[in-house]
C-alpha positions as a printed NumPy array, in Angstrom:
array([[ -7.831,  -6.844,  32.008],
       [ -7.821,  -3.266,  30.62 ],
       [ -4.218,  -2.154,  28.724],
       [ -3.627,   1.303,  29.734],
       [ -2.655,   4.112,  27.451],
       [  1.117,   3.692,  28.08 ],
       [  3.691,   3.486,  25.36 ],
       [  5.836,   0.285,  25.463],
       [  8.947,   1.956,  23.436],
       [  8.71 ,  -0.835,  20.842],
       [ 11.689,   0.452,  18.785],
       [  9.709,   1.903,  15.391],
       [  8.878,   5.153,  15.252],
       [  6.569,   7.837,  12.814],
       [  8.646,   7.05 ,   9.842],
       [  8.692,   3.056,  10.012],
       [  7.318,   1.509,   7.41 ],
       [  4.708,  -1.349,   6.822],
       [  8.13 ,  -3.727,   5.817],
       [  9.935,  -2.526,   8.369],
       [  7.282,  -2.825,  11.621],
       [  6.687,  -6.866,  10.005],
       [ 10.305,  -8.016,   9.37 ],
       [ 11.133, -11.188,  10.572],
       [  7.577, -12.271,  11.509],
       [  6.475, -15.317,   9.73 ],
       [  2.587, -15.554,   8.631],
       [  2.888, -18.8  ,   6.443],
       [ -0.362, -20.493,   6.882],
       [ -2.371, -17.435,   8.341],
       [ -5.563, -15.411,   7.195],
       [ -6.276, -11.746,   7.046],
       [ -9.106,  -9.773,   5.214],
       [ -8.223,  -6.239,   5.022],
       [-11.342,  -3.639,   4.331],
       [-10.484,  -1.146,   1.829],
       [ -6.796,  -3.041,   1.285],
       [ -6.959,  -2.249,  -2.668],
       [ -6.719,   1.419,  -1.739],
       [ -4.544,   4.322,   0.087],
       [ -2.969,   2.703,   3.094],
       [ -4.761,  -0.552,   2.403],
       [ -2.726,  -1.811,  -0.37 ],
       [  0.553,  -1.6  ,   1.566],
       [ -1.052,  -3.165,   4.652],
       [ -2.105,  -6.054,   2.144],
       [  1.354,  -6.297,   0.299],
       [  3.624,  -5.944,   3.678],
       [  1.02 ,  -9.344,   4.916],
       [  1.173, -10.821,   1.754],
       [  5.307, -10.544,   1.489],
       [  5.212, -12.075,   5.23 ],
       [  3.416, -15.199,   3.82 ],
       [  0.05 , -14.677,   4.75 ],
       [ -3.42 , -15.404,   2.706],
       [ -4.666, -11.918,   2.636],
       [ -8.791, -11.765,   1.558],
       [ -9.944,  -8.102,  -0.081],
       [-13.412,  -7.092,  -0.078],
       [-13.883,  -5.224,  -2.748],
       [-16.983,  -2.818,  -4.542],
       [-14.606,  -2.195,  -7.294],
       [-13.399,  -5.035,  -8.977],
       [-11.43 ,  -4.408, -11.839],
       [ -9.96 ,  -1.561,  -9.994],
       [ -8.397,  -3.551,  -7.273],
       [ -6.804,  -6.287,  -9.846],
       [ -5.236,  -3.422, -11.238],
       [ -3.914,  -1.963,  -7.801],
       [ -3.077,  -5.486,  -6.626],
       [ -1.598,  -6.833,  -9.509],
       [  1.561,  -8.715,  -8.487],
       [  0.964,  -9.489,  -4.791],
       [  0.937, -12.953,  -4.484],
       [ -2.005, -15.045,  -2.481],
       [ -4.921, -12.434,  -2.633],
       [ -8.002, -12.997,  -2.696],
       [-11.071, -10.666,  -3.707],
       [-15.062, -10.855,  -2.401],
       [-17.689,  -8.029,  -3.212],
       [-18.555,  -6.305,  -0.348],
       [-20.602,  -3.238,   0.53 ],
       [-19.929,  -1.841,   3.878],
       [-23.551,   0.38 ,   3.626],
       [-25.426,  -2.965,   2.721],
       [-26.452,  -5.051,   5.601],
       [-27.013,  -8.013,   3.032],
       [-24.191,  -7.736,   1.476],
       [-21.776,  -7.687,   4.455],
       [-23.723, -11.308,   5.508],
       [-22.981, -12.616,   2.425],
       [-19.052, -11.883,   2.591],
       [-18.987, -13.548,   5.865],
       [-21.286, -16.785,   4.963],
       [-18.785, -16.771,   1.53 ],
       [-15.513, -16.698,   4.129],
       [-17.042, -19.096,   7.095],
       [-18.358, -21.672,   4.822],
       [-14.26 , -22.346,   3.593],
       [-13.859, -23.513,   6.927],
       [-10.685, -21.359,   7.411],
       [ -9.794, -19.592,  10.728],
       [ -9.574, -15.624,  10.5  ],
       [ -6.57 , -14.744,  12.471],
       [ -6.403, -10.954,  11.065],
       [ -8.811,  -8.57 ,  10.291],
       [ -7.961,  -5.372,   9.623],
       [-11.095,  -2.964,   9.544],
       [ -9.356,  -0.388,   7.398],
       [-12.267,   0.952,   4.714],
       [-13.691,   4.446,   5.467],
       [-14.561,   8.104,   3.961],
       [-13.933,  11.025,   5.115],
       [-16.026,  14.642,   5.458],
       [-18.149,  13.604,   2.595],
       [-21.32 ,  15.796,   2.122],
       [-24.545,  14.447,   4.   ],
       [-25.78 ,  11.009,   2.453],
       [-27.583,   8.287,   4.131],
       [-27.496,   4.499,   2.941],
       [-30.198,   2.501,   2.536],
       [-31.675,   3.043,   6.369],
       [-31.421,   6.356,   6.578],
       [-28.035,   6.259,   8.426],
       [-25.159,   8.859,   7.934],
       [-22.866,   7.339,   5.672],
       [-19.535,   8.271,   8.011],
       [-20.804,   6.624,  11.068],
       [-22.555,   3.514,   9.005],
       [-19.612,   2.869,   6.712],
       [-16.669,   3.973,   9.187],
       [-18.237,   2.496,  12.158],
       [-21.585,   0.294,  11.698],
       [-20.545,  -1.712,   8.692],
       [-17.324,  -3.132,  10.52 ],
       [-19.466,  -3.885,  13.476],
       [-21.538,  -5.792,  11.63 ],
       [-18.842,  -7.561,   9.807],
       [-16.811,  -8.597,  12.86 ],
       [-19.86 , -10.021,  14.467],
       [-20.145, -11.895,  11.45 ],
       [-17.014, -12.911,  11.026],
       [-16.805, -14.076,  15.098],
       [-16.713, -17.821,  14.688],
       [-13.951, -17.263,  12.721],
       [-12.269, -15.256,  14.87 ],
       [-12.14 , -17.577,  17.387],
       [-11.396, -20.49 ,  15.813],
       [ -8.215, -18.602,  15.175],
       [ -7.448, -19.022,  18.707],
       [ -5.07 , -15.953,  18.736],
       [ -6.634, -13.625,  16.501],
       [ -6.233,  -9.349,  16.703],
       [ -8.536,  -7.366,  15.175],
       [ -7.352,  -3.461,  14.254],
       [ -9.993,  -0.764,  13.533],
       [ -8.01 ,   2.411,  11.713],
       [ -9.329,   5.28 ,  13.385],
       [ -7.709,   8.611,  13.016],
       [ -6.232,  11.635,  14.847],
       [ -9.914,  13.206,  13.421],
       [-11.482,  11.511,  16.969],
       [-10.989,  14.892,  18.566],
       [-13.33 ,  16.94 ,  16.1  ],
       [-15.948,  15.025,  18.132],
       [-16.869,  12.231,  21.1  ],
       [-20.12 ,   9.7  ,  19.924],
       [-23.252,  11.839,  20.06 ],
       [-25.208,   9.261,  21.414],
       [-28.846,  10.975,  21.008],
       [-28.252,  12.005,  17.429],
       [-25.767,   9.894,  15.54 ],
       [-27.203,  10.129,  12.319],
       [-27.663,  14.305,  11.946],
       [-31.708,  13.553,  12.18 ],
       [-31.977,  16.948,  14.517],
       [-28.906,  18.559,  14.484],
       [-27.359,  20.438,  11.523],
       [-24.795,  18.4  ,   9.762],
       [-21.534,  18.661,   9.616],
       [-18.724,  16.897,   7.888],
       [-15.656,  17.341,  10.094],
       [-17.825,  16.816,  12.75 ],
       [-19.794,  13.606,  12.063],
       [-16.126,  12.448,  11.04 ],
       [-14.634,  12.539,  14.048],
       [-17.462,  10.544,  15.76 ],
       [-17.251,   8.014,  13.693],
       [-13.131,   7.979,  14.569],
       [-13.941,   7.887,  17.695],
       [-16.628,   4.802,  17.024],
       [-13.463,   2.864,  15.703],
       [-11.7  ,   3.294,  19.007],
       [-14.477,   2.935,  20.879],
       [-15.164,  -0.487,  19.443],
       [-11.648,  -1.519,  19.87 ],
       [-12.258,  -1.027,  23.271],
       [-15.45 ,  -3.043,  23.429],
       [-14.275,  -5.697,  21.609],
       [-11.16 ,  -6.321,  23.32 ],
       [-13.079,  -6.814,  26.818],
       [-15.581,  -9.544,  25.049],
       [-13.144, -11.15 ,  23.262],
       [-10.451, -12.36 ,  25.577],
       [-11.657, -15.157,  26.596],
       [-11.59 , -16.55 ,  23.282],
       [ -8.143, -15.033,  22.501],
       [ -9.095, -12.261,  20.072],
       [ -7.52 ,  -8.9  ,  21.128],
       [ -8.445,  -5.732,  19.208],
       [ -6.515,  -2.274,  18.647],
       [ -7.584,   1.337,  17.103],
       [ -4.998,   2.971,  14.987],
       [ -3.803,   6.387,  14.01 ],
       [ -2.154,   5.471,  10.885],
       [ -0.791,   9.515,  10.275],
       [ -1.942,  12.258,   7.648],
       [ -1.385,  10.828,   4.247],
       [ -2.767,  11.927,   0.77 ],
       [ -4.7  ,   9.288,  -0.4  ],
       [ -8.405,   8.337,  -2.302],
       [ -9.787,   9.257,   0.857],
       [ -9.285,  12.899,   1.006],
       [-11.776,  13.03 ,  -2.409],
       [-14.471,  14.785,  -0.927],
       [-12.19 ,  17.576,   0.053],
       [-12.479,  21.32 ,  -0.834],
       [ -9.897,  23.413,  -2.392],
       [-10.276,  25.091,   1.374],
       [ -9.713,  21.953,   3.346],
       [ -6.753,  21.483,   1.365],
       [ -5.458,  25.076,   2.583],
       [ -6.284,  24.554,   6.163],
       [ -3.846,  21.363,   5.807],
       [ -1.317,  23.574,   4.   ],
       [ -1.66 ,  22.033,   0.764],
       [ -2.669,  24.35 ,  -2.544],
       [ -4.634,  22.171,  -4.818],
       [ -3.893,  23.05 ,  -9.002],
       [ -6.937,  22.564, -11.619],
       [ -4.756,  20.057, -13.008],
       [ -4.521,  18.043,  -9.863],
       [ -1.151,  19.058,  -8.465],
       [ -0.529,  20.27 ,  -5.289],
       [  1.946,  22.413,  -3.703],
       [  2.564,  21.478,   0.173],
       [  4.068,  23.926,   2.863],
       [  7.043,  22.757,   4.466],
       [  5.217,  21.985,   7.54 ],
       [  3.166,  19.593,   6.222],
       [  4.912,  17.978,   4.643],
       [  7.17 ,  17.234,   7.55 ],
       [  3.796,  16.215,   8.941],
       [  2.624,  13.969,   6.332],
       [  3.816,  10.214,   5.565],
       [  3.487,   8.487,   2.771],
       [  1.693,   5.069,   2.572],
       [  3.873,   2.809,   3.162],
       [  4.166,   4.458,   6.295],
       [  0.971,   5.037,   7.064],
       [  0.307,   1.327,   6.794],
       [  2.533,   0.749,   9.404],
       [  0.652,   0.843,  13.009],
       [ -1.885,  -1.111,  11.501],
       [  0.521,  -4.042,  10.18 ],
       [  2.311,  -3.707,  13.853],
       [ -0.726,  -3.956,  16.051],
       [ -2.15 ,  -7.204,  13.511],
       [  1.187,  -8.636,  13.751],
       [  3.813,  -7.812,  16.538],
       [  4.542, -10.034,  19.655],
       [  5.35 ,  -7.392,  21.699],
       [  1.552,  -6.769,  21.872],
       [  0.867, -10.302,  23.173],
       [ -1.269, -10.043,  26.097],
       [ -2.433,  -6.144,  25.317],
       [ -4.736,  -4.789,  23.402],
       [ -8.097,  -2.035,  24.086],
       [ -5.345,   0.357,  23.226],
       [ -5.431,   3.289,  20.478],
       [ -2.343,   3.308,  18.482],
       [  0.271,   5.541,  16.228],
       [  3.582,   5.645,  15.325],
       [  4.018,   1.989,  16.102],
       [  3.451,   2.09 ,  19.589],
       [  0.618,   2.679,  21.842],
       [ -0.331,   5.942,  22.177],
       [ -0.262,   8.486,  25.567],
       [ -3.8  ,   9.759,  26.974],
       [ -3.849,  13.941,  26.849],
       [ -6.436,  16.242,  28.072],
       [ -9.261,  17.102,  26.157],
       [ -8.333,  20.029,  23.965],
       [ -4.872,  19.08 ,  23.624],
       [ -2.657,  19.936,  20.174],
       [  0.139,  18.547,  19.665],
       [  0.871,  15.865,  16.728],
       [ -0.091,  12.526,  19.492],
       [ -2.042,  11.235,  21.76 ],
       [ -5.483,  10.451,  22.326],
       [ -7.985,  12.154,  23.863],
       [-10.324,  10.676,  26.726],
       [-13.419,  10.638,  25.624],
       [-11.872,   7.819,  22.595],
       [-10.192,   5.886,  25.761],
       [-13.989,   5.428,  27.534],
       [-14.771,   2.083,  28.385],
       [-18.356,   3.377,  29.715],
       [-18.584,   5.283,  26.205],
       [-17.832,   2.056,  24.707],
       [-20.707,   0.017,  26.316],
       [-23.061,   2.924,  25.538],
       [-21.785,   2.683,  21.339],
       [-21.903,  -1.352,  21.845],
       [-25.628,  -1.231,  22.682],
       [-25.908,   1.899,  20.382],
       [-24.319,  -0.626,  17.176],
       [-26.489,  -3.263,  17.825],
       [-29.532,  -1.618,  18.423],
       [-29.148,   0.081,  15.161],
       [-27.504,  -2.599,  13.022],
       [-29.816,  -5.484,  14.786],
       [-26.904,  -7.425,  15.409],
       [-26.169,  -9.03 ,  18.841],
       [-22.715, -10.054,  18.824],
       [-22.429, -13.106,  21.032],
       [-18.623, -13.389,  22.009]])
């Protein structure tokens, strides 16, 4: 079954927070590992799990700092992980299947954003191997545990950056065409809901449901590869000293992070999405489908809601991570 792009009215809205979209949902006894969740966005997704009683596992490339941004949040646990190193994301998940435990969350939030052109280790475009390829490979890892789970959701956090550009199927990783940051962005935000969508259909069966999330502009670690002229086409004046001075309509615009955790905590945790999932998601509810080209502050655009896209990315991901995911 295929959810359509319809919202559901499910009572939160842009300025709902992570606490507010999990209150009175109980995760005693439950698992989540949460990519990037000792950073931006990812520490309040861990904390509002965390607070709800749930086991929350961080990989992490930085150690010390994500004891220090973590400090206080009860039943977290940290594993090095590498979303560019193919090795390294086996190694998480042999570490997490050989406890045994069922994964009933994951929460594929780790990415960058318009960085300047770098490749990992195989020559891939770091945007659409770290963004994209790196959680593909980890969630095919991670599978058995996802279905043990018997229930599980998986959310990829995508971004209203899919419409600077659809998959680019013959040249993913900038090997002919000239590169471009905003641009090789996008696709990889697109990837993330592109996978949602392909995982969703192949996990069903097993009871694993997957979303892609919008979690809202937010200032965070992410926007370090910015330019003092990126930060004026988003309204925002950028001091030497590291302040910043943000127009009024942007910062109407903006949320903060416990907001922006907030779809992502909703679509891992909320019964109202029992049943659904395939979807792309903001504001704590699924999103509308708009026309190609369209402006205003939400929705998604087609070419993000493809299921034939998807297939195409599906074969695309394993071909080039070598992974077969067997669902």
């Amino acid at each position: 079954m295929t959810t359509e792009q319809q919202p559901i009215h499910s009572g939160f809205n842009a300025k709902s927070t992570a606490r507010d979209a999990i209150a009175g949902i109980d995760l005693s006894g439950k698992i989540a590992i949460v990519t990037g969740g000792y950073s931006g966005i990812g520490v309040e997704t861990t904390r509002a799990l965390s607070e709800a009683g749930a086991t929350v596992v961080v990989p992490v490339r930085t150690r010390a700092k994500a004891e220090a941004n973590l400090a206080g949040i009860a039943r977290v646990e940290l594993a090095p992980l590498d979303l560019l190193d193919p090795e390294a994301i086996d190694r998480f998940a042999e570490g997490f299947l050989a406890s045994g435990r069922p994964l009933h969350m994951l929460i594929n939030s780790a990415g960058v954003m318009a960085s300047p052109l770098t490749r990992d280790g195989r020559g891939y475009e770091v945007q659409f191997s770290g963004n994209h390829l790196g959680h593909f490979q980890l969630t095919a890892r991670l599978w058995p545990a996802l279905a043990k789970a018997k229930g599980a959701r998986v959310v990829a956090v995508s971004s209203r950056g899919h419409r600077f550009a659809p998959v680019d199927f013959a040249d993913p990783n900038f090997e002919k065409r000239a590169y471009d940051k905003w641009r090789a962005y996008g696709q990889s935000k697109t990837a993330n809901a592109l996978f949602a969508i392909g995982l969703d259909r192949r996990g069903q069966a097993s009871g694993v449901r997957a979303f892609s999330v919008h979690p809202g502009a937010i200032i965070t670690d992410l926007v370090r590869h910015l330019t003092d002229d990126d930060f004026k086409a988003f309204g925002i004046t950028r001091h030497a000293d590291g302040g910043m001075d943000v127009s009024e309509e942007s910062q109407r615009s903006f949320k903060n992070v416990e907001e922006g955790a907030a779809t992502s905590v909703w679509c891992a945790t909320n019964p109202k999405l029992d049943g659904l999932g395939g979807v792309y998601c903001e504001d704590c509810d699924i999103s509308p489908l708009v026309p190609e080209g369209h402006t205003g502050p939400t929705g998604v655009w087609p070419w993000a809601c493809d299921s034939r896209a998807a297939d195409k990315l599906w074969a695309l991901s394993e071909k080039l991570t070598g992974c077969s995911f067997t669902a």
